[in-house]
Amino acid sequence: MPQRTVLHREVYDPAGDDAIGEYDSRLVEYNREHGRSSGWISVVLGRLRDRDSLRGRHTLREQLHRRGLPSR
């Protein structure tokens, strides 16, 4: 994806959002060529759908803190 789409300096700017659809279309095409059926958007939404779909990632900060690696 273009940097303007993913880099936000403390303020979200939707100006680059048009690149998300383009990226997803390209990835769908690439994935089809490699025997996969999904694009990027459906995969990301599936990973963030609910707490169970996080598969433990929601406890990452707590795990790091317990190991003496606090984060902000």
Coordinates of N, CA and C in Angstrom, one line a residue:
M1 N 0.8 -1.2 0.0 CA 0.0 0.0 0.0 C 0.9 1.2 0.0
P2 N 0.4 2.3 -0.6 CA 1.2 3.6 -0.5 C 1.3 4.1 0.9
Q3 N 2.4 4.7 1.1 CA 2.7 5.3 2.5 C 1.6 6.2 2.9
R4 N 1.0 7.0 2.0 CA 0.0 8.0 2.4 C -1.2 7.3 3.0
T5 N -1.4 6.0 2.7 CA -2.5 5.2 3.2 C -2.3 4.7 4.6
V6 N -1.1 4.4 4.9 CA -0.8 3.7 6.2 C -0.1 4.6 7.2
L7 N 0.5 5.7 6.8 CA 1.2 6.6 7.7 C 0.4 7.8 8.1
H8 N 0.1 7.9 9.4 CA -0.7 9.0 9.9 C 0.0 9.6 11.1
R9 N 0.3 10.9 11.0 CA 1.1 11.6 12.0 C 0.2 12.2 13.0
E10 N -0.2 11.3 14.0 CA -1.1 11.7 15.1 C -2.5 12.0 14.7
V11 N -2.8 12.2 13.5 CA -4.2 12.5 13.0 C -4.5 11.6 11.8
Y12 N -5.6 11.0 11.9 CA -6.0 10.1 10.8 C -6.5 11.0 9.6
D13 N -6.0 10.7 8.4 CA -6.4 11.4 7.2 C -6.9 10.4 6.2
P14 N -8.2 10.5 5.9 CA -8.8 9.5 5.0 C -8.4 9.7 3.5
A15 N -7.5 10.7 3.2 CA -7.2 11.0 1.8 C -6.6 9.8 1.1
G16 N -6.0 8.9 1.8 CA -5.4 7.7 1.1 C -6.2 6.5 1.1
D17 N -7.4 6.6 1.6 CA -8.3 5.4 1.7 C -8.6 4.8 0.3
D18 N -8.6 5.5 -0.7 CA -8.9 5.0 -2.0 C -7.9 3.9 -2.4
A19 N -6.7 3.9 -1.9 CA -5.7 2.9 -2.2 C -6.0 1.6 -1.6
I20 N -6.8 1.5 -0.5 CA -7.1 0.3 0.2 C -7.9 -0.6 -0.8
G21 N -8.9 -0.1 -1.5 CA -9.6 -1.0 -2.4 C -8.8 -1.5 -3.6
E22 N -7.9 -0.6 -4.0 CA -7.0 -1.0 -5.1 C -6.0 -2.1 -4.7
Y23 N -5.5 -1.9 -3.5 CA -4.6 -2.9 -2.9 C -5.3 -4.3 -2.8
D24 N -6.6 -4.2 -2.2 CA -7.3 -5.4 -2.1 C -7.6 -6.1 -3.4
S25 N -7.9 -5.4 -4.4 CA -8.1 -5.9 -5.7 C -6.9 -6.6 -6.3
R26 N -5.8 -6.0 -6.1 CA -4.5 -6.6 -6.6 C -4.2 -7.8 -5.8
L27 N -4.4 -7.8 -4.5 CA -4.2 -9.0 -3.7 C -5.1 -10.1 -4.0
V28 N -6.4 -9.8 -4.3 CA -7.3 -10.9 -4.7 C -6.8 -11.6 -6.0
E29 N -6.3 -10.8 -6.9 CA -5.8 -11.3 -8.2 C -4.5 -12.2 -7.9
Y30 N -3.6 -11.7 -7.1 CA -2.4 -12.4 -6.7 C -2.8 -13.7 -6.0
N31 N -3.7 -13.6 -5.1 CA -4.1 -14.8 -4.3 C -4.8 -15.9 -5.3
R32 N -5.6 -15.4 -6.2 CA -6.2 -16.4 -7.2 C -5.1 -17.1 -7.9
E33 N -4.1 -16.4 -8.4 CA -3.0 -17.0 -9.1 C -2.2 -18.1 -8.2
H34 N -2.3 -17.9 -6.9 CA -1.6 -18.8 -6.0 C -2.6 -19.8 -5.2
G35 N -3.8 -19.9 -5.8 CA -4.7 -20.9 -5.2 C -5.5 -20.5 -4.0
R36 N -5.5 -19.2 -3.7 CA -6.2 -18.7 -2.5 C -7.4 -17.9 -3.0
S37 N -8.4 -17.8 -2.1 CA -9.7 -17.2 -2.6 C -10.0 -15.8 -2.0
S38 N -9.2 -15.3 -1.1 CA -9.6 -14.1 -0.4 C -8.6 -12.9 -0.7
G39 N -9.1 -11.7 -0.4 CA -8.3 -10.5 -0.5 C -7.8 -10.1 0.9
W40 N -7.3 -8.9 1.0 CA -6.8 -8.5 2.3 C -7.8 -8.0 3.3
I41 N -8.8 -7.3 2.8 CA -9.9 -6.8 3.7 C -10.6 -7.9 4.4
S42 N -11.0 -8.9 3.8 CA -11.8 -10.0 4.4 C -10.9 -10.7 5.5
V43 N -9.6 -10.9 5.2 CA -8.7 -11.5 6.2 C -8.6 -10.6 7.4
V44 N -8.3 -9.3 7.2 CA -8.2 -8.4 8.4 C -9.4 -8.3 9.2
L45 N -10.6 -8.2 8.5 CA -11.8 -8.1 9.3 C -12.1 -9.4 10.0
G46 N -11.7 -10.5 9.5 CA -11.9 -11.8 10.2 C -11.0 -11.9 11.4
R47 N -9.8 -11.3 11.3 CA -8.9 -11.4 12.5 C -9.3 -10.4 13.6
L48 N -10.1 -9.4 13.3 CA -10.5 -8.4 14.2 C -12.0 -8.5 14.6
R49 N -12.7 -9.6 14.1 CA -14.1 -9.7 14.2 C -14.6 -9.7 15.7
D50 N -14.0 -10.5 16.5 CA -14.4 -10.5 17.9 C -13.2 -11.0 18.8
R51 N -13.4 -11.1 20.1 CA -12.3 -11.5 21.0 C -11.7 -12.8 20.7
D52 N -12.6 -13.8 20.3 CA -12.1 -15.1 20.0 C -11.2 -15.1 18.7
S53 N -11.5 -14.3 17.8 CA -10.7 -14.2 16.6 C -9.3 -13.6 16.8
L54 N -9.1 -13.0 17.9 CA -7.8 -12.4 18.3 C -6.8 -13.5 18.6
R55 N -7.3 -14.7 19.0 CA -6.5 -15.8 19.4 C -5.4 -15.5 20.3
G56 N -5.7 -14.8 21.4 CA -4.8 -14.5 22.4 C -4.0 -13.1 22.3
R57 N -4.2 -12.5 21.1 CA -3.4 -11.2 20.9 C -3.9 -10.1 21.9
H58 N -5.2 -10.3 22.3 CA -5.7 -9.3 23.3 C -5.0 -9.3 24.6
T59 N -4.2 -10.4 24.9 CA -3.5 -10.5 26.2 C -2.0 -10.2 26.0
L60 N -1.6 -9.7 24.8 CA -0.2 -9.5 24.6 C 0.5 -8.5 25.5
R61 N -0.2 -7.4 25.8 CA 0.4 -6.4 26.7 C 0.6 -6.9 28.1
E62 N -0.4 -7.7 28.6 CA -0.3 -8.3 29.9 C 0.9 -9.3 29.9
Q63 N 1.0 -10.1 28.9 CA 2.1 -11.1 28.8 C 3.5 -10.4 28.8
L64 N 3.6 -9.4 28.1 CA 4.9 -8.6 28.0 C 5.2 -8.0 29.4
H65 N 4.2 -7.5 30.0 CA 4.4 -6.9 31.4 C 4.9 -7.9 32.4
R66 N 4.2 -9.1 32.4 CA 4.6 -10.2 33.3 C 6.1 -10.6 33.1
R67 N 6.6 -10.4 31.9 CA 7.9 -10.9 31.6 C 8.9 -9.7 31.7
G68 N 8.5 -8.7 32.4 CA 9.4 -7.5 32.6 C 9.6 -6.6 31.4
L69 N 8.7 -6.7 30.5 CA 8.8 -5.9 29.2 C 7.5 -5.0 29.1
P70 N 7.4 -4.0 30.0 CA 6.2 -3.2 29.9 C 6.1 -2.3 28.6
S71 N 5.0 -2.1 28.2 CA 4.8 -1.2 27.0 C 3.9 0.0 27.4
R72 N 3.8 1.0 26.6 CA 3.0 2.1 26.9 C 1.6 1.9 26.7

